[in-house]
Coordinates of C-alpha atoms in Angstrom, one line a residue:
M1 CA 5.9 -0.5 17.4
P2 CA 6.1 -0.4 13.2
S3 CA 6.3 2.6 12.3
A4 CA 3.4 4.2 9.8
S5 CA 5.4 3.7 6.9
A6 CA 5.8 0.4 7.2
H7 CA 5.0 -1.6 4.3
V8 CA 3.5 -5.3 4.1
K9 CA 3.3 -7.3 1.3
I10 CA 0.1 -10.1 1.2
Q11 CA 1.7 -12.5 -1.1
S12 CA -1.8 -13.3 -2.6
L13 CA -5.6 -13.2 -1.8
R14 CA -6.9 -16.7 -1.0
M15 CA -8.7 -18.2 1.5
V16 CA -7.0 -19.9 4.2
S17 CA -7.9 -23.3 5.3
A18 CA -9.5 -23.7 8.5
D19 CA -6.3 -24.8 10.2
E20 CA -4.6 -21.9 9.6
L21 CA -7.7 -19.8 10.3
K22 CA -7.8 -20.8 13.5
Y23 CA -4.0 -19.3 13.8
W24 CA -4.8 -15.8 12.7
I25 CA -8.0 -15.8 15.2
G26 CA -5.5 -16.9 18.5
F27 CA -3.4 -14.1 17.0
S28 CA -6.1 -11.4 16.5
K29 CA -6.6 -12.1 20.3
I30 CA -2.8 -11.3 21.1
P31 CA -2.8 -7.5 22.4
G32 CA -0.1 -5.7 20.1
I33 CA -0.1 -8.0 17.7
G34 CA -2.0 -6.5 14.2
R35 CA -1.6 -7.0 10.8
V36 CA 1.8 -5.6 10.3
R37 CA 3.6 -8.5 13.1
L38 CA 1.0 -11.4 11.9
Y39 CA 2.8 -10.8 8.7
Q40 CA 6.5 -10.5 10.2
L41 CA 5.9 -14.0 11.8
K42 CA 3.9 -15.6 8.4
E43 CA 7.5 -14.5 6.9
H44 CA 10.0 -16.1 9.6
F45 CA 7.8 -19.0 10.3
S46 CA 6.9 -21.9 7.4
S47 CA 3.4 -21.5 9.3
L48 CA 1.7 -19.4 11.8
G49 CA 0.6 -23.0 13.4
D50 CA 4.7 -23.1 14.2
A51 CA 4.5 -19.5 15.5
W52 CA 1.9 -19.7 17.6
Q53 CA 4.3 -22.6 19.4
A54 CA 7.4 -20.9 18.6
P55 CA 9.3 -20.3 22.3
S56 CA 10.1 -16.1 23.2
S57 CA 13.9 -16.7 21.6
E58 CA 12.1 -17.3 18.3
L59 CA 9.6 -14.8 17.9
K60 CA 12.2 -12.2 18.6
R61 CA 14.3 -13.3 16.1
A62 CA 11.0 -13.0 14.3
G63 CA 11.3 -9.4 14.9
L64 CA 8.1 -9.3 17.6
D65 CA 9.1 -6.7 20.5
S66 CA 8.9 -7.8 24.3
R67 CA 5.8 -6.4 24.8
S68 CA 3.8 -8.7 21.9
I69 CA 5.9 -11.4 23.4
D70 CA 5.0 -11.3 27.0
A71 CA 1.6 -11.2 25.9
L72 CA 1.6 -14.1 23.6
I73 CA 2.8 -16.0 26.9
A74 CA 0.7 -15.2 29.1
L75 CA -2.7 -15.7 26.6
H76 CA -1.5 -18.3 24.6
P77 CA -2.4 -20.8 27.6
K78 CA -5.7 -18.6 28.1
I79 CA -7.2 -19.4 24.4
S80 CA -8.7 -22.8 23.1
L81 CA -8.0 -22.4 19.2
D82 CA -10.7 -25.5 18.8
A83 CA -13.3 -23.3 21.6
E84 CA -12.9 -20.3 19.3
M85 CA -13.7 -22.5 15.9
E86 CA -16.6 -23.7 17.6
K87 CA -18.0 -20.7 18.9
L88 CA -17.8 -19.6 14.8
E89 CA -20.0 -22.7 13.8
R90 CA -22.6 -22.1 17.0
Y91 CA -23.2 -18.2 16.1
K92 CA -23.3 -19.0 13.0
T93 CA -20.2 -16.3 12.1
K94 CA -17.6 -16.9 9.5
A95 CA -13.9 -15.4 10.2
L96 CA -12.6 -13.7 7.2
T97 CA -8.7 -12.6 6.6
C98 CA -7.0 -10.3 5.4
E99 CA -6.1 -12.2 2.6
D100 CA -9.3 -13.4 2.1
P101 CA -10.9 -12.3 -2.3
S102 CA -14.5 -11.5 0.4
Y103 CA -12.6 -9.4 2.8
P104 CA -13.5 -5.8 2.0
T105 CA -11.5 -3.7 -0.2
R106 CA -12.2 -0.7 1.4
L107 CA -11.6 -1.3 4.2
K108 CA -7.8 -2.0 3.1
E109 CA -7.9 1.8 2.2
I110 CA -7.5 2.4 6.2
Y111 CA -4.0 2.5 7.6
D112 CA -4.4 -0.1 10.1
Y113 CA -6.8 -2.7 9.1
P114 CA -7.5 -5.6 11.0
P115 CA -6.1 -8.7 10.1
V116 CA -9.4 -10.6 10.7
L117 CA -12.9 -9.5 10.2
Y118 CA -16.0 -11.7 12.2
V119 CA -19.2 -11.6 9.6
R120 CA -22.5 -12.8 10.5
G121 CA -24.5 -12.7 7.2
N122 CA -23.2 -12.4 4.0
L123 CA -20.6 -9.5 2.7
L124 CA -22.5 -8.3 -0.7
P125 CA -21.4 -5.2 -3.2
Q126 CA -24.8 -4.0 -2.5
D127 CA -24.4 -3.7 1.1
E128 CA -23.4 0.0 0.8
P129 CA -24.6 2.0 2.6
C130 CA -23.4 0.5 5.8
L131 CA -22.7 2.3 9.3
A132 CA -20.3 1.0 11.8
V133 CA -21.6 1.5 15.7
V134 CA -18.7 1.7 18.5
G135 CA -19.3 2.9 21.8
T136 CA -18.1 2.2 25.3
R137 CA -18.4 -1.6 26.7
R138 CA -20.5 0.3 29.8
P139 CA -23.2 2.4 28.1
S140 CA -26.0 3.5 30.2
I141 CA -29.7 1.9 30.1
Y142 CA -30.7 5.0 28.5
G143 CA -27.9 5.1 26.1
R144 CA -27.9 1.5 25.5
Q145 CA -31.5 2.0 24.7
V146 CA -31.3 4.8 22.6
A147 CA -28.8 3.1 20.3
Q148 CA -30.7 -0.2 19.6
E149 CA -33.7 2.0 18.6
I150 CA -31.6 4.4 16.2
V151 CA -29.9 1.5 14.6
A152 CA -32.6 -0.1 14.3
D153 CA -34.5 2.3 12.4
L154 CA -31.3 2.1 10.3
A155 CA -30.8 -0.8 9.3
R156 CA -35.4 -1.1 8.7
S157 CA -33.9 2.0 6.3
G158 CA -31.9 -0.6 4.7
I159 CA -28.6 0.6 6.0
V160 CA -25.9 -2.3 7.1
I161 CA -24.9 -2.1 10.5
V162 CA -21.7 -3.3 11.3
S163 CA -20.6 -3.5 15.2
G164 CA -17.5 -3.0 16.1

């Protein structure tokens, strides 16, 4: 696990190509591979596509620990990158990498900000204030109903709701 003082250099803010984006999305689905490890892979391999196809021995040389490598090897065949891209289209969702100029700058102020954000609609400066809504994956019927009512009232008041 990278230390809290691990520093990751972001080369430049740029939009990534659709081909490169699918690998960002793929790696974001692997437990243990966050922004820091993703940048380790970017530095070691000529592309994230090469990292996605790399054997475990090369992933180890890139600096991944055995738990992350095991997760990648186990989940890699189950993740269809093309299907993930199709889902984005089907649900009218955008995926922003942390290198994208549209990625919220305030989000980058937290220690372990996500390398990929999924956005429906537009991210605009006037969308603040916003509220992130998180909770259990198995809410009670009452809990779900109350959360929906509260979130709907806040959204009608002009507060942007972020689910996550």
